[in-house]
Short mmCIF file of C-alpha atoms and ligand atoms in Angstrom, two decimals:
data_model
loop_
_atom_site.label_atom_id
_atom_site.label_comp_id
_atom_site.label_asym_id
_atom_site.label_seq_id
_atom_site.Cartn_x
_atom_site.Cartn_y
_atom_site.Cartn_z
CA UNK A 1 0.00 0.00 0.00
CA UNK A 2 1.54 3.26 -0.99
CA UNK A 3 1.80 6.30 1.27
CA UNK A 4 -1.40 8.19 1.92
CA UNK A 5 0.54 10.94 0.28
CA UNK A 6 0.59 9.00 -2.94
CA UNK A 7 -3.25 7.96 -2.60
CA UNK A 8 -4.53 11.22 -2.28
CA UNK A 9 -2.78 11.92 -5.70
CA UNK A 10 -3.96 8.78 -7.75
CA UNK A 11 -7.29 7.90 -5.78
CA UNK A 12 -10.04 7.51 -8.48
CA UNK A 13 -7.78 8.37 -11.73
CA UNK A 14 -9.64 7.13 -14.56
CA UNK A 15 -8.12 3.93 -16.33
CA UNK A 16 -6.96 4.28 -20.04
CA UNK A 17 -9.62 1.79 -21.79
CA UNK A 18 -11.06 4.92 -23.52
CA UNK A 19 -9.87 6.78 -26.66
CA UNK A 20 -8.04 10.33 -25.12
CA UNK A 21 -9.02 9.15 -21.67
CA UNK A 22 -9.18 12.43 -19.19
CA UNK A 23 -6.48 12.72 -16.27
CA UNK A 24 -9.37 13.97 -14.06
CA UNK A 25 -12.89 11.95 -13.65
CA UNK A 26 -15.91 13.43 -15.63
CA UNK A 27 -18.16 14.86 -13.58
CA UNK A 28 -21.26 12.22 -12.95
CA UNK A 29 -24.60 14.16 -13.06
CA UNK A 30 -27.19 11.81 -13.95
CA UNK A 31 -29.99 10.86 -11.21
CA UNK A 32 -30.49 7.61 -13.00
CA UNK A 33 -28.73 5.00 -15.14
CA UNK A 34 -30.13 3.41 -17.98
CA UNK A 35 -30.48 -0.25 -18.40
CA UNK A 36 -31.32 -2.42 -22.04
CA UNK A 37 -33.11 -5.66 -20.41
CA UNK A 38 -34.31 -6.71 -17.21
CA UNK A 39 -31.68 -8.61 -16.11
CA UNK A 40 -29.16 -5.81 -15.99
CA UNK A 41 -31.55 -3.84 -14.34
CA UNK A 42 -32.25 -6.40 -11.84
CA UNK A 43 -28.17 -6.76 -11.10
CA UNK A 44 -27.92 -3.09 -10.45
CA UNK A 45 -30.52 -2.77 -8.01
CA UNK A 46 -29.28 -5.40 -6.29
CA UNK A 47 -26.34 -3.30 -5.73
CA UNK A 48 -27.66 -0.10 -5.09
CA UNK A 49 -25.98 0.79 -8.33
CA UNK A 50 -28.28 3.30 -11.09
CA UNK A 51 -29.54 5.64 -8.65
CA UNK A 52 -28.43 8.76 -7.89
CA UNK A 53 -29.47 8.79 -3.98
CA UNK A 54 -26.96 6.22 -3.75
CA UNK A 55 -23.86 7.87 -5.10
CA UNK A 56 -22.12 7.95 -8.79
CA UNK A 57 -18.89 7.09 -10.02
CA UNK A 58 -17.79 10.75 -7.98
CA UNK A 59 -19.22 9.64 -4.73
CA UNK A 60 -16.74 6.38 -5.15
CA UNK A 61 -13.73 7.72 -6.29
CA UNK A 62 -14.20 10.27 -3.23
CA UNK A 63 -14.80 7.14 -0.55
CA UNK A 64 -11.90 5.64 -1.77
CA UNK A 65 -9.77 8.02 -1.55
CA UNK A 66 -10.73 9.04 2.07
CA UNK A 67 -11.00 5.56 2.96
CA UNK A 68 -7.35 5.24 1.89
CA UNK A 69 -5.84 8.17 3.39
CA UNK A 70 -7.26 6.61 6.48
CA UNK A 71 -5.71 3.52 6.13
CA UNK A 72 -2.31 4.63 5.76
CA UNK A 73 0.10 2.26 7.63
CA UNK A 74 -2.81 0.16 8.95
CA UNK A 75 -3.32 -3.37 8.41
CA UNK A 76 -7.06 -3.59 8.93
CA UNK A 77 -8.98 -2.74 5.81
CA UNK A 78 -11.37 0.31 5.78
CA UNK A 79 -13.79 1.90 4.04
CA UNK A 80 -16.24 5.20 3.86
CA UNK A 81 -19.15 6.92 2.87
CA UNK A 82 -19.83 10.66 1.57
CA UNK A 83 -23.15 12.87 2.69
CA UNK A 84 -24.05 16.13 2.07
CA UNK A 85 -22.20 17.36 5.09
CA UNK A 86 -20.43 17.13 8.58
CA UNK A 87 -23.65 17.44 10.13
CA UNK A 88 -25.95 14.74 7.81
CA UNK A 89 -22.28 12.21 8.92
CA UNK A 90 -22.80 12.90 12.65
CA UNK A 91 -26.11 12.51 12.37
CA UNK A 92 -25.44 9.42 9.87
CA UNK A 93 -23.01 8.22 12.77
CA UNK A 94 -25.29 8.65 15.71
CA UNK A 95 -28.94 7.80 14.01
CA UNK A 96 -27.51 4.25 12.33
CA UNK A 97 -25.75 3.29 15.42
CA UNK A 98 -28.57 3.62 18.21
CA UNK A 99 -31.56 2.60 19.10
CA UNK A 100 -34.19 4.16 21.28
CA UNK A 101 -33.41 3.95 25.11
CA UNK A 102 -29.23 4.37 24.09
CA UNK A 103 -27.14 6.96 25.23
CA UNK A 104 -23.87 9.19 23.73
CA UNK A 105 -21.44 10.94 25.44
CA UNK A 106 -20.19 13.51 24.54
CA UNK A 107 -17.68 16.12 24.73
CA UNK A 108 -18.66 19.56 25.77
CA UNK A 109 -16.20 21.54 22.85
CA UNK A 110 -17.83 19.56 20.44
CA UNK A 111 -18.84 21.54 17.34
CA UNK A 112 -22.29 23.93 18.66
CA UNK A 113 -24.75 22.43 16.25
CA UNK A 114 -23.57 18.74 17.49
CA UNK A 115 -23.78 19.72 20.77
CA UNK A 116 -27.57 21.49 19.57
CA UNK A 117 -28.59 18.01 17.87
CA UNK A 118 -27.60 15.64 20.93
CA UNK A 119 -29.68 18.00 23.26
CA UNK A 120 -32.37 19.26 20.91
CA UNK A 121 -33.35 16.61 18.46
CA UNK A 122 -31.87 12.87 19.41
CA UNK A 123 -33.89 12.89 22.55
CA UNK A 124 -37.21 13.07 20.02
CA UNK A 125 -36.19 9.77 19.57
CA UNK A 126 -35.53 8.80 22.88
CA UNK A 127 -31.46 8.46 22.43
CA UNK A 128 -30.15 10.56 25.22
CA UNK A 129 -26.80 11.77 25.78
CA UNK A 130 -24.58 13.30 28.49
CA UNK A 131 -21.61 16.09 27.90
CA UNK A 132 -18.62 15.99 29.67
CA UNK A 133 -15.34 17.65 29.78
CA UNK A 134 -13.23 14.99 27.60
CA UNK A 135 -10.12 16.43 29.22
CA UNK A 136 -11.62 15.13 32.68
CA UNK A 137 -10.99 11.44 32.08
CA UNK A 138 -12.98 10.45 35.22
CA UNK A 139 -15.89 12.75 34.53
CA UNK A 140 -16.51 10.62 31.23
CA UNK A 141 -15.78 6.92 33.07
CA UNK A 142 -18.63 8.42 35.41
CA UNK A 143 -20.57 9.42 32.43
CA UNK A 144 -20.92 5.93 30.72
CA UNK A 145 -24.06 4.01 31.42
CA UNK A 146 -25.18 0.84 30.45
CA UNK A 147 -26.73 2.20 27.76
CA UNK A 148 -23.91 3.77 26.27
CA UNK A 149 -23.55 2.76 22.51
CA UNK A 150 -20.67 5.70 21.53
CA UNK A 151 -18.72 8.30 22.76
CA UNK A 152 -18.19 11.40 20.56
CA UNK A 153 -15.64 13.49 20.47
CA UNK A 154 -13.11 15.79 18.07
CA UNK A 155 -9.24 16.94 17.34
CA UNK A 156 -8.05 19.79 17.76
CA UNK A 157 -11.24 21.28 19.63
CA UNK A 158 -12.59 24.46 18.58
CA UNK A 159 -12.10 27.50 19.58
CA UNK A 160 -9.48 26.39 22.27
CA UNK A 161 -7.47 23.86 19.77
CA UNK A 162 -7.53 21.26 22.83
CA UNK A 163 -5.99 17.65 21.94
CA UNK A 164 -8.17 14.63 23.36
CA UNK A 165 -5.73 11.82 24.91
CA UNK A 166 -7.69 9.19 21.96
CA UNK A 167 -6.19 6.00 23.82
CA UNK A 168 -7.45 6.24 27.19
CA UNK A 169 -10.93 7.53 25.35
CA UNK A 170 -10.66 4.04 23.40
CA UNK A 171 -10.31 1.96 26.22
CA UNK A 172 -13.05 3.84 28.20
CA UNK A 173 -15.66 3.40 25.75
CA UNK A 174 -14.22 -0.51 24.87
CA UNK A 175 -14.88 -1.61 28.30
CA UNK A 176 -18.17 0.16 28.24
CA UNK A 177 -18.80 -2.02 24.81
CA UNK A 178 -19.39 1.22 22.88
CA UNK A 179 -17.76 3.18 20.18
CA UNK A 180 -15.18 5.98 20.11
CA UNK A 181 -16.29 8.39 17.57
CA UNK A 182 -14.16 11.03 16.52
CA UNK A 183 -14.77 14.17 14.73
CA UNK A 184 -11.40 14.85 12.61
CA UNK A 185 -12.55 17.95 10.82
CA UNK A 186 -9.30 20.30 12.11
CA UNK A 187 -6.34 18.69 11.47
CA UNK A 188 -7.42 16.26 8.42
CA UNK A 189 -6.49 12.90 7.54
CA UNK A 190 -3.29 14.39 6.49
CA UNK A 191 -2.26 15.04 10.00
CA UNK A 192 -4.86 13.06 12.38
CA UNK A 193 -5.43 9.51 12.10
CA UNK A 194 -7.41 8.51 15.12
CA UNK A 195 -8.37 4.96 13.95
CA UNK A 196 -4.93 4.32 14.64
CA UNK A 197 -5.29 5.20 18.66
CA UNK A 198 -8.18 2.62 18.78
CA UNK A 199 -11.52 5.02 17.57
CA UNK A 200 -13.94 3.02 15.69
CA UNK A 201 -15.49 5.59 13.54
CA UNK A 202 -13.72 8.94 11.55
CA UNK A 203 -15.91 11.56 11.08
CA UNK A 204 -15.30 15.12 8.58
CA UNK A 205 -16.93 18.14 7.43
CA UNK A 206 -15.23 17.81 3.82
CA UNK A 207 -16.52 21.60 4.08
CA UNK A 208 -13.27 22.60 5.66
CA UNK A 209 -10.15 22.14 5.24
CA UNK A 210 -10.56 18.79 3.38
CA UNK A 211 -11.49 20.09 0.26
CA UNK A 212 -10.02 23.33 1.36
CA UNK A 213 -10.84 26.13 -1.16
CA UNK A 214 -14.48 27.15 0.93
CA UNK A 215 -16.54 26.15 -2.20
CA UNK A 216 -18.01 22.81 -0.93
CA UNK A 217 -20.66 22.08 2.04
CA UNK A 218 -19.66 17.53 1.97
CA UNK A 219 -19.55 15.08 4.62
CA UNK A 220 -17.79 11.64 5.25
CA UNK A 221 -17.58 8.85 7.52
CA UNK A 222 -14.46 6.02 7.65
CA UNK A 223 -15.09 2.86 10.01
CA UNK A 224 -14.37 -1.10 9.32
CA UNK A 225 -16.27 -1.85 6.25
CA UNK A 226 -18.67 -3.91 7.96
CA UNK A 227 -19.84 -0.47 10.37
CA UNK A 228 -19.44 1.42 6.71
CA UNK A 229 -21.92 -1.09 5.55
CA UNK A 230 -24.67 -0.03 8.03
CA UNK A 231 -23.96 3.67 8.17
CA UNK A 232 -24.84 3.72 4.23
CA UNK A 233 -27.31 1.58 4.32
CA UNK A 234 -29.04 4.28 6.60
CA UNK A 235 -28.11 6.69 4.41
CA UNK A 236 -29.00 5.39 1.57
CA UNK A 237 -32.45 5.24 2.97
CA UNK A 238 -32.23 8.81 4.77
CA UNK A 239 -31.57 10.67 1.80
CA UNK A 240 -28.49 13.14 2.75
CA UNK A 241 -26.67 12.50 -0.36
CA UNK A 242 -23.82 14.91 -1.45
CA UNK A 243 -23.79 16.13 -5.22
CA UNK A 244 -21.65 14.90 -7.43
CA UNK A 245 -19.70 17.99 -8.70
CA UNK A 246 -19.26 18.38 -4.77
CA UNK A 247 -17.55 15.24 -4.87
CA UNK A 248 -15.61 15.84 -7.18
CA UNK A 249 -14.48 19.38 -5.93
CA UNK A 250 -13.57 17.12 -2.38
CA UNK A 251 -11.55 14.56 -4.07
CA UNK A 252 -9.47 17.61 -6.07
CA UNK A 253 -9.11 19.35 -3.00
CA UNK A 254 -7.68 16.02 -1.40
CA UNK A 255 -4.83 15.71 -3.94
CA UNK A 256 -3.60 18.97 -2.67
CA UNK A 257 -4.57 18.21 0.66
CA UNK A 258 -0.62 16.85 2.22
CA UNK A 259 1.20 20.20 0.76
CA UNK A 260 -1.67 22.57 2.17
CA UNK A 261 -1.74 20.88 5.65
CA UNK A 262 2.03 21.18 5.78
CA UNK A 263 1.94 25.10 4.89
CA UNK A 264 -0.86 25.62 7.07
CA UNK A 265 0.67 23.80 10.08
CA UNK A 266 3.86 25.47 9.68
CA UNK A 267 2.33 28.80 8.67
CA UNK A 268 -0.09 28.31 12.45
CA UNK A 269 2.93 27.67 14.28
CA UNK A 270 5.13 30.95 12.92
CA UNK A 271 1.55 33.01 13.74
CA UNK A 272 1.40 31.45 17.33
CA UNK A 273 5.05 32.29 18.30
CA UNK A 274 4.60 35.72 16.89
CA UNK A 275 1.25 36.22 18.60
CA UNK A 276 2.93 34.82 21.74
CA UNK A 277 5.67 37.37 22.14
CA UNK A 278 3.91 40.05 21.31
CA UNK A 279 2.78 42.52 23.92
CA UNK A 280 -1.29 43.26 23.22
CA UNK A 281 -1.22 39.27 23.12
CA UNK A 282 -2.07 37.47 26.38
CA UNK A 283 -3.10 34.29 25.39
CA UNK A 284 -2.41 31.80 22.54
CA UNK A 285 -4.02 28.36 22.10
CA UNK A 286 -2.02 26.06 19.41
CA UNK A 287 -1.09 22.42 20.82
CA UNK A 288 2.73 22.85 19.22
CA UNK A 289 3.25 25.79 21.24
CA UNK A 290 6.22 24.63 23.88
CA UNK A 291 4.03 26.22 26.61
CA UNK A 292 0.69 25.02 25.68
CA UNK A 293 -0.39 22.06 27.78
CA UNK A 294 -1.39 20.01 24.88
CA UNK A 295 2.06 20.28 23.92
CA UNK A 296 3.67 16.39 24.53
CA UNK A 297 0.36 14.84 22.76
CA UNK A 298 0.14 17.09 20.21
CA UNK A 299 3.63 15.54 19.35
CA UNK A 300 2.98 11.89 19.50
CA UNK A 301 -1.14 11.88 18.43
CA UNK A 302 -0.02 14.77 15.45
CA UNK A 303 3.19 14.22 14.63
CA UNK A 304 2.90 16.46 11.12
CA UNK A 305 1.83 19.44 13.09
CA UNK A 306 -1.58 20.55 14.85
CA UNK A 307 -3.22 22.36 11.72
CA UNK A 308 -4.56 25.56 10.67
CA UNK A 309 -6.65 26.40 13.38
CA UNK A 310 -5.30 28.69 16.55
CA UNK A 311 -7.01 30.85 18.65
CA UNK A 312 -5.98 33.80 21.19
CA UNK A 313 -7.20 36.86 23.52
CA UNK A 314 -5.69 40.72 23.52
CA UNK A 315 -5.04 41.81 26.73
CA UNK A 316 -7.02 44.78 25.16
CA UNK A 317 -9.95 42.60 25.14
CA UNK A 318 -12.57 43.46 22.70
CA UNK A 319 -12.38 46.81 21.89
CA UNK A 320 -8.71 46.23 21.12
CA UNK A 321 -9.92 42.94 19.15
CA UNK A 322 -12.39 45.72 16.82
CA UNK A 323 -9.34 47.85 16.39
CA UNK A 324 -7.03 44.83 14.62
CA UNK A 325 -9.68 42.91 12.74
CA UNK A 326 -10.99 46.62 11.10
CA UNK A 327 -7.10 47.30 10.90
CA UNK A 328 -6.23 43.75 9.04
CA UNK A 329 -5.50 43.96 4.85
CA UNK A 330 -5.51 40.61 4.34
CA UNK A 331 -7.48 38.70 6.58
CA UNK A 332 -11.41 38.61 7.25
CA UNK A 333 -14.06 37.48 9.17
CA UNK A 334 -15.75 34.41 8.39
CA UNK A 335 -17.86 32.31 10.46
CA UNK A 336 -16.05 29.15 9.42
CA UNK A 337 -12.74 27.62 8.69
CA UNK A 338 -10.29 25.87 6.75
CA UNK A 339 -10.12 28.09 3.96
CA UNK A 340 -6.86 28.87 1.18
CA UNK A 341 -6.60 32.55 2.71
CA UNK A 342 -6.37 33.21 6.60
CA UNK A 343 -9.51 34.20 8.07
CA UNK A 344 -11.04 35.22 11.93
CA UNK A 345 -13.86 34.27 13.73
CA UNK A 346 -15.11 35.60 16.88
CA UNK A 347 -16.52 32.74 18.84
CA UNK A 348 -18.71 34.19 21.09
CA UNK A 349 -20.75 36.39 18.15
CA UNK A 350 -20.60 33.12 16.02
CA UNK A 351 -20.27 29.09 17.17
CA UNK A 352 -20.69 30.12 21.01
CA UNK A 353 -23.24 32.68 20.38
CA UNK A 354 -26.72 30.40 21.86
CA UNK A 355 -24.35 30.13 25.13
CA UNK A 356 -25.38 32.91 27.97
CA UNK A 357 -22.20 34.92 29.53
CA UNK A 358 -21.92 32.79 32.55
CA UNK A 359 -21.83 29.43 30.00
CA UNK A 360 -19.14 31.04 28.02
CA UNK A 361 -16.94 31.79 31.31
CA UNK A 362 -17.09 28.05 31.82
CA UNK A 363 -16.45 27.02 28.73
CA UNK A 364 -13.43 29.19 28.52
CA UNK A 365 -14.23 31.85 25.69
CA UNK A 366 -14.31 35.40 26.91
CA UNK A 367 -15.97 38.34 24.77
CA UNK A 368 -11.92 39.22 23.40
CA UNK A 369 -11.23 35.56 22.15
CA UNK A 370 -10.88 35.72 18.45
CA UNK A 371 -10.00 32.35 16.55
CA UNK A 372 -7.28 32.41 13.20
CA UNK A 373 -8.20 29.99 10.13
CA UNK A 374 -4.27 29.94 9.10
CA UNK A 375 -3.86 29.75 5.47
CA UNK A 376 -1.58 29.83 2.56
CA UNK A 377 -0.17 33.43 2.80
CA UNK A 378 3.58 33.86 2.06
CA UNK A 379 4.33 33.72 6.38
CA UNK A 380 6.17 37.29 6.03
CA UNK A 381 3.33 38.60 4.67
CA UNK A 382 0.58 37.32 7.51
CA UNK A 383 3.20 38.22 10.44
CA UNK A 384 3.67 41.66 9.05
CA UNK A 385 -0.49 42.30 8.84
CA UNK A 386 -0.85 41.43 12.19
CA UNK A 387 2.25 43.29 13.26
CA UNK A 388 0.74 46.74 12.00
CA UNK A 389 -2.73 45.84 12.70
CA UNK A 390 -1.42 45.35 16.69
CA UNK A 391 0.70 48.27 16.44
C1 PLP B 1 -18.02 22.69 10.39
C2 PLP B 1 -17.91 21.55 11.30
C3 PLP B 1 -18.93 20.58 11.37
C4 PLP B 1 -20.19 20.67 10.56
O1 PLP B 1 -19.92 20.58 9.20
P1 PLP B 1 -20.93 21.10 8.06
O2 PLP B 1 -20.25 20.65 6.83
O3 PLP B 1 -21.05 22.58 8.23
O4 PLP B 1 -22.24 20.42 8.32
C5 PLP B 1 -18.74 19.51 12.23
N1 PLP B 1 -17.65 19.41 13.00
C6 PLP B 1 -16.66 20.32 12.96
C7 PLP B 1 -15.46 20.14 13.83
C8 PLP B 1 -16.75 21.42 12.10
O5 PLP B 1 -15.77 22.33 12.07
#
C-alpha cells in the first residue's frame, strides 16, 4: 500500500480503456442509469448501483480516496461513505448506530450544532446523551451508562485547539462495549489519524479544510467496512446525499490536501510564536506551542503538526480585538474555517453565540477571544499584517 501521500494523488484516476481518456474523472450528473433488459436492471438494483441517492462514479472515487488516506500504515482494511455534510455524517453516525433507550457521550467543545442536535433533536427519539469535559478522564468513566452505545468526540477542539488523549478515550468506551467516535474535521487525515489510537469511527466536514478552497458544504464517515456497511445503508435510505460535482471538488481538493496541511501547520505555528511574544497578546491556544499544555500529545497523536486552526485573547480585550480585525489587509471574518486565505472568527458572536455569559466563562471563551483559520499566505506577509494591525 503506498503512502497516503501517494493515494490522495492517484485515488479515483480514470483507467486508459477509452480513446483520449481524461487525467481527471468526468463529472457524474445523472440521477439515474439506464439499463437495455431486465436482467441488468435487476443486477444493479441489487447493488444499489443506477440511482443517484446512492452515489455515482464521484461519490466512489471520493470514498476511496478518504477511505485510503485513512488507512495509511494500517493493516485492517477500511472503508467510507460521503453525505451532504459534517452534520448529515454525525447525524449518519449517531442515528444508524442507536436505538431508542441508548445513550452518547459527549464532549462539551464539540462543534455547537452537534452539541444542539444531541440536546435538541436525538432525545425526540428517545437516544439521550450526556456532555462531559473529555479532558476530565474520570468525569466521562462516570458518564458511561449501560446504555452507552458511543462516545463522541473531536481533534483539535474548537475555539481552544484542545488535543483529546484518543487511547485512554478508546479503552473507556471498549470496556463500556461502545464506540469511540471522533470528529477529525481540524487537522485532516493528512495530519490526524485517530483509527490508529483505537476510535472506531472517523468523522469530517469535507466543508473545511478537506477540500479546502471554501466552495463545498460535503460530509464523510471512515469505520471497518462492515460499520461502513450499516452507516450507508441508513443513508441510503435517509436521503443526505452529497452532489456529485461536490464530490468531485472534495476529491481535487484532497490531492492537494498533504502540501496545504504542511503550509498551514507550519504557517499556524510561525503566527502562534509571533502572537505569543507580542505585547497586546495574552493568550495563545495552538497544541505545538512549547508552553501550551497540549504540547507532549500534540507531538505523539499529530506528529505532522496541529493544523490551521489557533485561537488567542488581547489583553485589550474586545475593543482592542475591533481595532485589529478593522485594521487587518488581508485577513477577514468568516464564520467558518479551513479556507486557502487566513480568516477570523469571533466565537462568542458566532459558534458560542446560543451560550449565555456565565456558560461562556465556563467554557473558557471570553468576549476578546478571536480564533485564526491559518492559510496559505507567504508567512512574512501574515506576520507583518498582524504586526501593524497590533501596532
Ligand atoms: C463545520 C464543522 C462541522 C459541521 O460541518 P458542516 O459541513 O457545516 O455540516 C462539524 N464538526 C466540525 C469540527 C466542524 O468544524
Amino acid at each position: 500500500m503506498p503512502h497516503s501521500d501517494t493515494v490522495a494523488v492517484h485515488a479515483g484516476e480514470p483507467t486508459l480503456d477509452r480513446k483520449d481518456a481524461p487525467v481527471t474523472p468526468d463529472i457524474s450528473v445523472g440521477s439515474a442509469s439506464g439499463y437495455p433488459d431486465l436482467k441488468t436492471l435487476d443486477a444493479a438494483m441489487a447493488e444499489h448501483r443506477g440511482y443517484g441517492r446512492w452515489g455515482t462514479d464521484n461519490h466512489r472515487q471520493l470514498e476511496a480516496a478518504v477511505a485510503g488516506l485513512e488507512a495509511n500504515g494500517l493493516d485492517t482494511p477500511l472503508d467510507a461513505v460521503s453525505v451532504g455534510s459534517g452534520m448529515a455524517a454525525i447525524a449518519v453516525a449517531l442515528m444508524s448506530e442507536m436505538n431508542a433507550g441508548d445513550h452518547v457521550v459527549a464532549a462539551h467543545d464539540c462543534y455547537g450544532t452537534t452539541v444542539t442536535f444531541l440536546r435538541n433533536d436525538l432525545p425526540r427519539f428517545g437516544i439521550t446523551s450526556t456532555i462531559v469535559d473529555f479532558q476530565d478522564l474520570e468525569a466521562v468513566r462516570r458518564a458511561v451508562t449501560d446504555r452507552t452505545r458511543v462516545l463522541l468526540g473531536e481533534m483539535c477542539t474548537n475555539p481552544l485547539i484542545r488535543v483529546p488523549d484518543l487511547e485512554a478515550l478508546a479503552a473507556i468506551a471498549h470496556d463500556a462495549g461502545a464506540l469511540l467516535v471522533v470528529d477529525n474535521t481540524v487537522p485532516t487525515p493528512a495530519l490526524s489519524q485517530p483509527l490508529r489510537w483505537g476510535a472506531d469511527v472517523v468523522i469530517y466536514s469535507a466543508t473545511k479544510n478537506l477540500s479546502g478552497h471554501a466552495d463545498v458544504i460535503g460530509g464523510l464517515l471512515v469505520g471497518k467496512p462492515s460499520w461502513i456497511e450499516g452507516a450507508r445503508a441508513f443513508a441510503h435510505t435517509f436521503g443526505p446525499t452529497l452532489g456529485p460535482f461536490d464530490a468531485w471538488l472534495t476529491l481535487r481538493g484532497i490531492r492537494t490536501l498533504a502540501v496545504r496541511m504542511a503550509r498551514h501547520t507550519s504557517n499556524a505555528l510561525a503566527l502562534a510564536r509571533f502572537l505569543e511574544g507580542h505585547a497586546a497578546v495574552s493568550r495563545v491556544n495552538y497544541p505545538e506551542l512549547d508552553t501550551s499544555p497540549f504540547c507532549a500529545r500534540a507531538r505523539k497523536l499529530l506528529p505532522g503538526g496541529a493544523g490551521a486552526l489557533l485561537s488567542f485573547e488581547l489583553a485589550g480585550g474586545k475593543a482592542a480585538l475591533e481595532s485589529m480585525v478593522s485594521r487587518l489587509q488581508l485577513v477577514r471574518l468568516m464564520p467558518s474555517l479551513g479556507n486557502v486565505a487566513t480568516t477570523l472568527s469571533h466565537p462568542a458572536s458566532t459558534s458560542h453565540r446560543g451560550l449565555d455569559a456565565s456558560e461562556r466563562a465556563r467554557a473558557g471563551i471570553s468576549d476578546g477571544l478571536i480564533r485564526c483559520s491559518v492559510g496559505l499566505e507567504y508567512p512574512d506577509d501574515l506576520l507583518a499584517d498582524f504586526e501593524q494591525a497590533l501596532s
